[in-house]
CSV table of C-alpha atoms and ligand atoms in Angstrom, one decimal:
chain,number,residue,atom,x,y,z
A,4,MET,CA,26.5,-50.3,-206.7
A,5,ASN,CA,29.9,-48.8,-206.8
A,6,GLY,CA,29.7,-45.0,-206.1
A,7,ALA,CA,33.0,-44.2,-207.8
A,8,ARG,CA,32.6,-43.1,-211.4
A,9,LYS,CA,35.1,-44.7,-213.7
A,10,PHE,CA,36.2,-43.3,-217.0
A,11,HIS,CA,35.5,-45.6,-219.9
A,12,PRO,CA,38.9,-46.8,-221.2
A,13,LEU,CA,38.2,-45.3,-224.7
A,14,LEU,CA,37.2,-42.0,-223.1
A,15,LEU,CA,40.4,-42.0,-221.0
A,16,CYS,CA,42.4,-42.9,-224.1
A,17,SER,CA,41.0,-39.9,-226.1
A,18,MET,CA,41.5,-37.5,-223.1
A,19,LEU,CA,45.2,-38.6,-222.9
A,20,ALA,CA,45.6,-38.3,-226.6
A,21,LEU,CA,44.2,-34.7,-226.4
A,22,VAL,CA,46.7,-33.8,-223.7
A,23,ALA,CA,49.5,-35.5,-225.6
A,24,GLY,CA,48.4,-33.8,-228.8
A,25,THR,CA,49.1,-30.5,-227.3
A,26,VAL,CA,52.5,-31.5,-225.8
A,27,PHE,CA,53.6,-34.0,-228.4
A,28,PRO,CA,51.8,-33.3,-231.6
A,29,ASN,CA,51.2,-36.3,-234.0
A,30,GLN,CA,52.1,-38.8,-231.3
A,31,ALA,CA,49.4,-41.5,-230.9
A,32,LEU,CA,49.3,-42.7,-227.4
A,33,CYS,CA,46.7,-45.5,-227.6
A,34,ARG,CA,45.8,-47.9,-230.3
A,35,VAL,CA,42.1,-48.9,-230.4
A,36,LYS,CA,41.5,-52.6,-231.2
A,37,ALA,CA,39.3,-52.8,-234.2
A,38,ARG,CA,37.8,-55.6,-236.2
A,39,PHE,CA,37.5,-55.0,-239.9
A,40,GLU,CA,35.0,-57.4,-241.5
A,41,PRO,CA,35.5,-58.1,-245.2
A,42,ARG,CA,32.2,-57.3,-246.9
A,43,ILE,CA,31.4,-60.6,-248.5
A,44,PRO,CA,27.6,-61.0,-248.7
A,45,ASP,CA,25.3,-63.6,-247.4
A,46,ILE,CA,23.5,-65.5,-250.1
A,47,PRO,CA,19.8,-66.4,-250.1
A,48,GLY,CA,19.1,-69.0,-247.4
A,49,TYR,CA,22.6,-68.9,-245.9
A,50,VAL,CA,25.0,-66.8,-243.9
A,51,THR,CA,28.5,-66.6,-245.5
A,52,LEU,CA,30.9,-67.5,-242.7
A,53,LYS,CA,34.5,-66.3,-243.3
A,54,CYS,CA,36.9,-69.1,-242.1
A,55,ASP,CA,40.5,-70.2,-242.0
A,56,PHE,CA,40.8,-73.9,-241.2
A,57,HIS,CA,44.6,-74.2,-241.3
A,58,THR,CA,46.8,-72.3,-238.8
A,59,HIS,CA,49.8,-73.2,-236.6
A,60,THR,CA,51.2,-72.2,-233.2
A,61,VAL,CA,54.3,-72.8,-231.2
A,62,PHE,CA,52.8,-76.2,-230.3
A,63,SER,CA,54.0,-77.4,-233.7
A,64,ASP,CA,56.2,-75.3,-236.1
A,65,GLY,CA,54.3,-72.0,-235.7
A,66,ARG,CA,55.9,-69.0,-234.1
A,67,VAL,CA,53.0,-67.5,-232.1
A,68,TRP,CA,51.2,-68.4,-228.9
A,69,PRO,CA,47.7,-69.9,-229.5
A,70,ASP,CA,45.5,-67.0,-228.3
A,71,ILE,CA,47.3,-64.7,-230.8
A,72,ARG,CA,45.5,-66.7,-233.6
A,73,ILE,CA,42.2,-65.7,-232.0
A,74,GLU,CA,43.1,-62.1,-231.7
A,75,GLU,CA,44.2,-62.1,-235.4
A,76,ALA,CA,41.0,-63.8,-236.5
A,77,TRP,CA,38.9,-61.2,-234.7
A,78,ARG,CA,40.8,-58.3,-236.2
A,79,ASP,CA,40.5,-59.9,-239.7
A,80,GLY,CA,36.8,-60.2,-239.4
A,81,LEU,CA,36.7,-64.0,-239.4
A,82,ASP,CA,33.8,-66.1,-238.0
A,83,ALA,CA,35.8,-69.3,-237.4
A,84,ILE,CA,39.3,-70.7,-237.3
A,85,ALA,CA,40.9,-74.1,-236.8
A,86,ILE,CA,44.2,-74.4,-235.0
A,87,SER,CA,45.7,-77.3,-236.7
A,88,ASP,CA,49.2,-78.0,-235.3
A,89,HIS,CA,51.2,-80.8,-236.8
A,90,ILE,CA,51.1,-84.1,-234.9
A,91,GLU,CA,54.3,-85.5,-236.2
A,92,TYR,CA,56.4,-82.3,-236.4
A,93,THR,CA,57.0,-80.4,-233.1
A,94,PRO,CA,60.3,-78.6,-233.5
A,95,HIS,CA,59.8,-76.5,-230.4
A,96,GLN,CA,59.2,-79.4,-228.1
A,97,ASP,CA,62.4,-78.7,-226.0
A,98,ASP,CA,60.8,-75.4,-225.0
A,99,VAL,CA,57.1,-76.1,-225.4
A,100,ARG,CA,55.5,-79.2,-224.0
A,101,ARG,CA,54.5,-81.7,-226.7
A,102,ASP,CA,50.7,-81.9,-226.2
A,103,HIS,CA,48.4,-82.1,-229.3
A,104,ASP,CA,45.3,-80.9,-227.4
A,105,ARG,CA,47.0,-78.0,-225.6
A,106,SER,CA,47.0,-75.2,-228.3
A,107,VAL,CA,43.2,-75.3,-228.6
A,108,GLU,CA,42.8,-75.4,-224.8
A,109,ILE,CA,44.8,-72.3,-224.4
A,110,ALA,CA,43.0,-70.4,-227.2
A,111,ARG,CA,39.5,-71.4,-226.2
A,112,PRO,CA,38.7,-68.8,-223.5
A,113,LEU,CA,39.6,-65.9,-225.7
A,114,ALA,CA,37.7,-67.4,-228.6
A,115,GLU,CA,34.6,-67.7,-226.4
A,116,LYS,CA,35.1,-64.1,-225.2
A,117,LEU,CA,35.4,-62.7,-228.7
A,118,GLY,CA,32.7,-64.9,-230.4
A,119,ILE,CA,35.1,-66.7,-232.7
A,120,ILE,CA,34.2,-70.3,-233.5
A,121,LEU,CA,37.3,-72.3,-232.6
A,122,ILE,CA,37.6,-75.7,-234.2
A,123,LYS,CA,39.8,-78.3,-232.6
A,124,ALA,CA,42.0,-79.8,-235.3
A,125,VAL,CA,45.4,-81.3,-236.2
A,126,GLU,CA,47.5,-81.6,-239.3
A,127,ILE,CA,48.3,-85.2,-239.9
A,128,THR,CA,51.7,-84.9,-241.5
A,129,LYS,CA,52.9,-87.9,-243.6
A,130,GLN,CA,55.4,-88.3,-246.4
A,131,VAL,CA,54.1,-87.9,-249.9
A,132,PRO,CA,52.1,-89.9,-250.8
A,133,PRO,CA,49.6,-89.3,-249.2
A,134,GLY,CA,51.0,-86.0,-247.8
A,135,HIS,CA,49.4,-83.7,-245.2
A,136,PHE,CA,45.7,-83.7,-244.0
A,137,ASN,CA,43.8,-81.5,-241.7
A,138,ALA,CA,41.3,-83.3,-239.4
A,139,LEU,CA,38.6,-80.8,-238.1
A,140,PHE,CA,36.1,-81.2,-235.2
A,141,LEU,CA,38.2,-83.5,-233.1
A,142,LYS,CA,37.4,-84.3,-229.5
A,143,ASN,CA,40.7,-86.0,-228.7
A,144,SER,CA,43.7,-85.0,-230.8
A,145,ALA,CA,46.3,-87.1,-229.0
A,146,ILE,CA,44.8,-90.4,-230.0
A,147,VAL,CA,45.0,-89.4,-233.7
A,148,GLU,CA,48.8,-89.9,-233.5
A,149,HIS,CA,49.8,-93.1,-235.4
A,150,GLU,CA,52.6,-93.8,-237.8
A,151,ASP,CA,50.3,-95.4,-240.3
A,152,TYR,CA,48.3,-92.7,-242.2
A,153,LEU,CA,45.2,-94.9,-242.5
A,154,GLU,CA,45.1,-95.7,-238.8
A,155,SER,CA,45.7,-92.0,-238.0
A,156,ILE,CA,42.9,-90.7,-240.3
A,157,GLY,CA,40.6,-93.5,-239.3
A,158,ARG,CA,41.0,-92.5,-235.6
A,159,ALA,CA,40.0,-88.9,-236.6
A,160,VAL,CA,37.0,-90.1,-238.7
A,161,ASP,CA,35.8,-92.2,-235.7
A,162,GLN,CA,35.4,-88.9,-233.9
A,163,GLY,CA,33.3,-87.5,-236.8
A,164,ALA,CA,36.1,-85.5,-238.2
A,165,PHE,CA,36.1,-83.6,-241.5
A,166,ILE,CA,39.3,-84.5,-243.4
A,167,PHE,CA,40.9,-82.4,-246.1
A,168,TRP,CA,44.1,-82.8,-248.1
A,169,ASN,CA,46.5,-79.9,-247.7
A,170,HIS,CA,48.6,-78.2,-250.3
A,171,PRO,CA,48.5,-81.1,-252.9
A,172,PRO,CA,51.7,-80.1,-254.8
A,173,PHE,CA,53.8,-80.1,-251.6
A,174,ARG,CA,56.9,-82.2,-252.1
A,175,GLN,CA,55.5,-83.7,-255.3
A,176,LYS,CA,57.5,-84.1,-258.5
A,177,GLY,CA,57.9,-80.7,-260.1
A,178,ASN,CA,55.5,-79.2,-257.6
A,179,GLN,CA,52.6,-80.7,-259.5
A,180,SER,CA,49.4,-81.8,-257.8
A,181,ILE,CA,49.5,-85.6,-258.3
A,182,TRP,CA,46.6,-87.9,-257.3
A,183,HIS,CA,48.0,-91.2,-255.9
A,184,PRO,CA,46.3,-94.5,-255.2
A,185,GLU,CA,46.5,-93.6,-251.5
A,186,HIS,CA,44.0,-90.8,-252.2
A,187,THR,CA,41.7,-93.1,-254.1
A,188,ARG,CA,41.8,-95.4,-251.1
A,189,LEU,CA,40.8,-92.6,-248.7
A,190,LEU,CA,38.1,-91.4,-251.1
A,191,GLU,CA,36.6,-94.9,-251.5
A,192,LYS,CA,36.5,-95.3,-247.7
A,193,GLY,CA,34.7,-91.9,-247.4
A,194,TRP,CA,37.6,-90.6,-245.4
A,195,LEU,CA,38.5,-87.7,-247.7
A,196,HIS,CA,36.0,-84.8,-247.7
A,197,GLY,CA,37.8,-81.8,-249.1
A,198,ILE,CA,41.0,-80.4,-250.7
A,199,GLU,CA,42.8,-77.1,-250.4
A,200,VAL,CA,42.2,-75.3,-253.6
A,201,VAL,CA,44.0,-72.3,-252.0
A,202,ASN,CA,46.9,-72.5,-249.6
A,203,GLY,CA,48.6,-69.2,-248.7
A,204,ARG,CA,48.9,-67.2,-251.9
A,205,ASP,CA,48.9,-70.3,-254.1
A,206,TYR,CA,45.9,-71.6,-256.1
A,207,TYR,CA,45.9,-75.2,-257.4
A,208,PRO,CA,43.8,-75.7,-260.5
A,209,GLU,CA,44.1,-79.5,-260.4
A,210,ALA,CA,42.7,-79.5,-256.9
A,211,GLN,CA,39.7,-77.4,-258.1
A,212,GLN,CA,39.1,-80.0,-260.9
A,213,TRP,CA,39.3,-82.8,-258.3
A,214,CYS,CA,36.7,-81.1,-256.1
A,215,LEU,CA,34.4,-80.9,-259.1
A,216,GLU,CA,35.0,-84.5,-260.4
A,217,LYS,CA,35.1,-86.3,-257.1
A,218,GLY,CA,32.6,-84.3,-255.1
A,219,LEU,CA,35.0,-82.8,-252.6
A,220,THR,CA,34.7,-79.6,-250.6
A,221,PHE,CA,36.6,-76.5,-251.7
A,222,LEU,CA,39.0,-75.1,-249.0
A,223,GLY,CA,41.1,-71.9,-248.9
A,224,THR,CA,43.4,-71.5,-246.0
A,225,SER,CA,46.4,-69.4,-244.9
A,226,ASP,CA,48.5,-72.2,-243.3
A,227,VAL,CA,50.0,-69.3,-241.3
A,228,HIS,CA,53.0,-70.0,-239.2
A,229,SER,CA,54.1,-66.5,-238.2
A,230,LEU,CA,52.0,-63.4,-237.5
A,231,ILE,CA,49.2,-63.2,-240.1
A,232,ASP,CA,50.0,-59.5,-240.6
A,233,PHE,CA,53.5,-60.5,-241.8
A,234,ASP,CA,51.9,-62.2,-244.8
A,235,TYR,CA,48.7,-60.2,-245.4
A,236,ASP,CA,47.9,-56.7,-244.3
A,237,PRO,CA,44.4,-55.5,-245.3
A,238,HIS,CA,44.8,-52.6,-242.7
A,239,ALA,CA,47.7,-51.2,-244.7
A,240,GLN,CA,46.9,-52.3,-248.2
A,241,ALA,CA,43.2,-52.3,-249.3
A,242,GLY,CA,41.9,-55.7,-250.2
A,243,ASP,CA,44.9,-57.7,-249.1
A,244,PHE,CA,42.8,-60.1,-247.1
A,245,ARG,CA,44.1,-63.4,-245.8
A,246,PRO,CA,42.9,-66.4,-247.8
A,247,MET,CA,39.6,-67.8,-246.5
A,248,THR,CA,37.1,-70.5,-246.9
A,249,LEU,CA,33.7,-69.0,-247.4
A,250,VAL,CA,31.2,-71.4,-245.8
A,251,PHE,CA,27.5,-71.0,-246.6
A,252,ALA,CA,25.9,-72.1,-243.4
A,253,GLU,CA,22.4,-72.1,-242.0
A,254,GLU,CA,23.6,-70.1,-239.0
A,255,LYS,CA,26.8,-69.1,-237.3
A,256,THR,CA,27.3,-72.1,-235.1
A,257,GLU,CA,29.9,-74.9,-235.1
A,258,SER,CA,27.3,-77.5,-235.9
A,259,ALA,CA,25.9,-75.5,-238.9
A,260,LEU,CA,29.5,-75.0,-240.1
A,261,LYS,CA,30.2,-78.7,-239.9
A,262,GLU,CA,27.0,-79.5,-241.8
A,263,ALA,CA,27.9,-77.0,-244.5
A,264,LEU,CA,31.4,-78.4,-244.9
A,265,PHE,CA,30.2,-82.0,-245.4
A,266,ALA,CA,27.4,-80.7,-247.7
A,267,ARG,CA,30.1,-78.9,-249.9
A,268,ARG,CA,28.6,-75.5,-249.5
A,269,THR,CA,31.9,-73.6,-249.6
A,270,ALA,CA,34.1,-71.5,-251.9
A,271,ALA,CA,37.8,-70.5,-251.6
A,272,PHE,CA,38.7,-66.8,-251.5
A,273,LEU,CA,42.1,-65.4,-252.4
A,274,GLU,CA,43.2,-62.0,-253.5
A,275,GLY,CA,39.7,-61.0,-254.7
A,276,ASN,CA,39.2,-64.3,-256.6
A,277,ILE,CA,36.6,-66.8,-255.6
A,278,TYR,CA,36.9,-70.4,-256.6
A,279,GLY,CA,33.7,-72.4,-256.2
A,280,GLU,CA,30.7,-73.7,-257.9
A,281,SER,CA,28.4,-71.5,-260.0
A,282,ILE,CA,25.5,-72.1,-257.6
A,283,TYR,CA,27.4,-70.1,-255.0
A,284,LEU,CA,29.3,-67.7,-257.3
A,285,ARG,CA,26.2,-66.3,-259.0
A,286,PRO,CA,24.3,-65.4,-255.8
A,287,ILE,CA,27.4,-63.8,-254.4
A,288,PHE,CA,27.6,-61.5,-257.4
A,289,GLU,CA,23.9,-60.9,-257.5
A,290,THR,CA,23.7,-60.0,-253.8
A,291,ALA,CA,26.9,-57.8,-253.9
A,292,VAL,CA,26.1,-55.9,-257.2
A,293,LYS,CA,23.0,-53.8,-257.8
A,294,LEU,CA,22.1,-51.4,-260.5
A,295,VAL,CA,21.4,-47.9,-259.2
A,296,ASN,CA,19.3,-47.2,-262.3
A,297,HIS,CA,18.2,-50.0,-264.6
A,298,GLN,CA,16.0,-47.7,-266.6
A,299,VAL,CA,17.6,-45.6,-269.3
A,300,THR,CA,16.5,-43.7,-272.4
A,301,ILE,CA,18.5,-43.7,-275.6
A,302,THR,CA,17.9,-41.3,-278.4
A,303,GLY,CA,19.2,-42.6,-281.7
A,304,LYS,CA,22.9,-43.3,-281.4
A,305,GLY,CA,23.1,-41.2,-278.2
A,306,GLY,CA,24.4,-42.4,-274.9
A,307,ALA,CA,23.2,-43.0,-271.4
A,308,VAL,CA,24.9,-44.0,-268.1
A,309,VAL,CA,24.0,-47.1,-266.0
A,310,GLN,CA,25.4,-46.8,-262.5
A,311,VAL,CA,26.5,-50.0,-260.9
A,312,ARG,CA,27.0,-50.3,-257.1
A,313,ASN,CA,29.3,-52.9,-255.6
A,314,ARG,CA,28.4,-53.3,-251.9
A,315,SER,CA,31.2,-55.8,-251.3
A,316,ASP,CA,34.9,-55.8,-250.8
A,317,ILE,CA,35.3,-58.0,-253.8
A,318,PRO,CA,36.7,-56.2,-256.9
A,319,PHE,CA,34.7,-57.8,-259.7
A,320,ARG,CA,36.6,-57.7,-263.0
A,321,LEU,CA,34.1,-57.9,-265.8
A,322,GLU,CA,34.7,-58.7,-269.5
A,323,ALA,CA,32.0,-58.5,-272.2
A,324,ASP,CA,30.7,-61.9,-273.2
A,325,GLY,CA,29.1,-61.3,-276.6
A,326,GLU,CA,27.2,-58.4,-278.2
A,327,VAL,CA,23.8,-56.9,-278.0
A,328,ALA,CA,21.9,-56.0,-281.2
A,329,GLU,CA,20.7,-52.5,-280.1
A,330,LEU,CA,23.4,-51.3,-277.7
A,331,ASN,CA,27.2,-50.6,-277.5
A,332,PHE,CA,28.5,-51.3,-274.0
A,333,PRO,CA,32.1,-51.4,-272.5
A,334,ASP,CA,34.3,-54.4,-273.3
A,335,SER,CA,35.6,-54.4,-269.7
A,336,VAL,CA,34.9,-52.8,-266.4
A,337,THR,CA,36.1,-53.3,-262.8
A,338,LEU,CA,33.4,-52.9,-260.1
A,339,VAL,CA,35.4,-51.1,-257.4
A,340,PRO,CA,34.7,-52.4,-253.9
A,341,GLY,CA,32.3,-50.3,-252.0
A,342,ALA,CA,31.8,-47.9,-254.9
A,343,ILE,CA,29.4,-47.0,-257.7
A,344,VAL,CA,30.9,-47.2,-261.2
A,345,GLN,CA,29.5,-45.8,-264.5
A,346,LEU,CA,28.7,-48.1,-267.4
A,347,GLY,CA,28.3,-46.0,-270.5
A,348,VAL,CA,26.0,-47.4,-273.1
A,349,SER,CA,24.9,-46.0,-276.5
A,350,GLY,CA,22.5,-46.8,-279.3
A,351,LYS,CA,23.6,-48.6,-282.4
A,352,SER,CA,20.9,-47.3,-284.8
A,353,VAL,CA,18.8,-44.3,-285.4
A,354,GLU,CA,15.9,-46.7,-286.3
A,355,THR,CA,15.5,-48.4,-282.9
A,356,GLU,CA,12.3,-47.4,-281.2
A,357,GLY,CA,10.2,-48.5,-278.2
A,358,ARG,CA,10.8,-50.0,-274.8
A,359,LYS,CA,12.9,-53.2,-274.5
A,360,THR,CA,14.4,-55.4,-271.8
A,361,ILE,CA,18.1,-55.8,-272.7
A,362,SER,CA,20.5,-58.1,-270.9
A,363,LEU,CA,24.1,-57.0,-271.0
A,364,PRO,CA,26.3,-60.2,-271.0
A,365,TYR,CA,29.5,-60.2,-269.0
A,366,ARG,CA,31.9,-62.7,-267.5
A,367,ALA,CA,33.3,-62.1,-264.0
A,368,LEU,CA,37.0,-63.0,-264.4
A,369,ASN,CA,37.5,-63.2,-260.6
A,370,LEU,CA,34.7,-65.7,-260.1
A,371,VAL,CA,36.2,-69.1,-261.1
A,372,PRO,CA,33.7,-72.0,-261.4
A,373,ALA,CA,36.3,-74.3,-262.9
A,374,PRO,CA,40.0,-74.0,-263.9
A,375,GLY,CA,40.3,-71.5,-266.8
A,376,LYS,CA,36.6,-70.6,-266.7
A,377,SER,CA,34.8,-67.5,-265.5
A,378,GLN,CA,31.3,-67.0,-264.2
A,379,PRO,CA,28.8,-65.5,-266.6
A,380,VAL,CA,26.8,-62.5,-265.1
A,381,ARG,CA,24.1,-60.3,-266.6
A,382,PHE,CA,22.8,-56.7,-266.1
A,383,GLU,CA,19.1,-56.5,-267.0
A,384,LEU,CA,18.2,-53.0,-268.4
A,385,ASP,CA,14.9,-51.5,-269.2
A,386,VAL,CA,15.7,-49.3,-272.2
A,387,THR,CA,13.4,-46.8,-273.9
A,388,PHE,CA,14.6,-46.1,-277.5
A,389,LYS,CA,13.6,-42.9,-279.2
A,390,LYS,CA,14.2,-41.8,-282.7
A,391,PRO,CA,16.2,-38.6,-282.9
B,410,ZN,ZN1,51.4,-79.1,-244.3
B,411,ZN,ZN1,50.3,-76.6,-242.2
């Protein structure tokens, strides 16, 4: 055992800060590396993995070294990322060796050190149609390179890859998402498994509709090229999280993640909105939101307060969905992340009497099960009515 006592780096840091504080007030000497995990709850039976399956590095047209993507993912509280450099577009190749497997190789040691699941991927980059596709869970990226899109995607599928269509409106007429015969061909071969419903700060309603109609997996990705904090900064602006795919997996492992992606257990997250199927949206709400008091007493037309706790970082925007015979309740309310909000209710009649179970009907506008739709949610109250 080493006899010399060493100062823990954090302790040393705070000692230096103390000294500096006396000499140079307000001058921070050290920055502590911190991971901020967005509070998005697990749902019954599954862990909710926060993932970004579309990122670039200098090995294609990105502007950062591969291990920076891992550092960012750790700071942003992600569980998994894919580094998905373009195969056909490598504008830095005069300065950075053209090697489709290299970016993931470089990032791997830090990913293992920090516990980030790193998925080996590429972006297959073809003219529209069919456009760009990410292939995840590759073993050999180099052999995916081929001028014919079917040959290229086929070589990825042969490795067990999960294939999704990126940013469907990209270079399409009028920036519309247009489904082409090439996409039907891929779908019929079983070579198209998902679509980006969210890319960067864009949401594509047509893509969501296709996920529902054609049985495809919902993806939400950043497609980041520069530093992620240039585009999103949850550290400076509350709630400004990077876009994510929420994956409902049996455990936090790459194989469980892969199983969940093929089984379509995902949702896309952007700016507090979640795009996905009701079977996942409802349990996210029910796990995140709890009533502090579900029992209230109302005397005549008098009022009472129901306190609602939101344990997540998702700002749920609720709008009343119908009326209740016995009670008035607010038309709209926002459940502030990490806070308890008051829901004021009042009686409608002096004649109501006795104990009743009352369900307050709302829709969560930020939970989107289909384009233009919002998720119904309920608060179950146990109300004792008394005559004045
Ligand atoms: Zn692309
Ligand atoms: Zn891309």
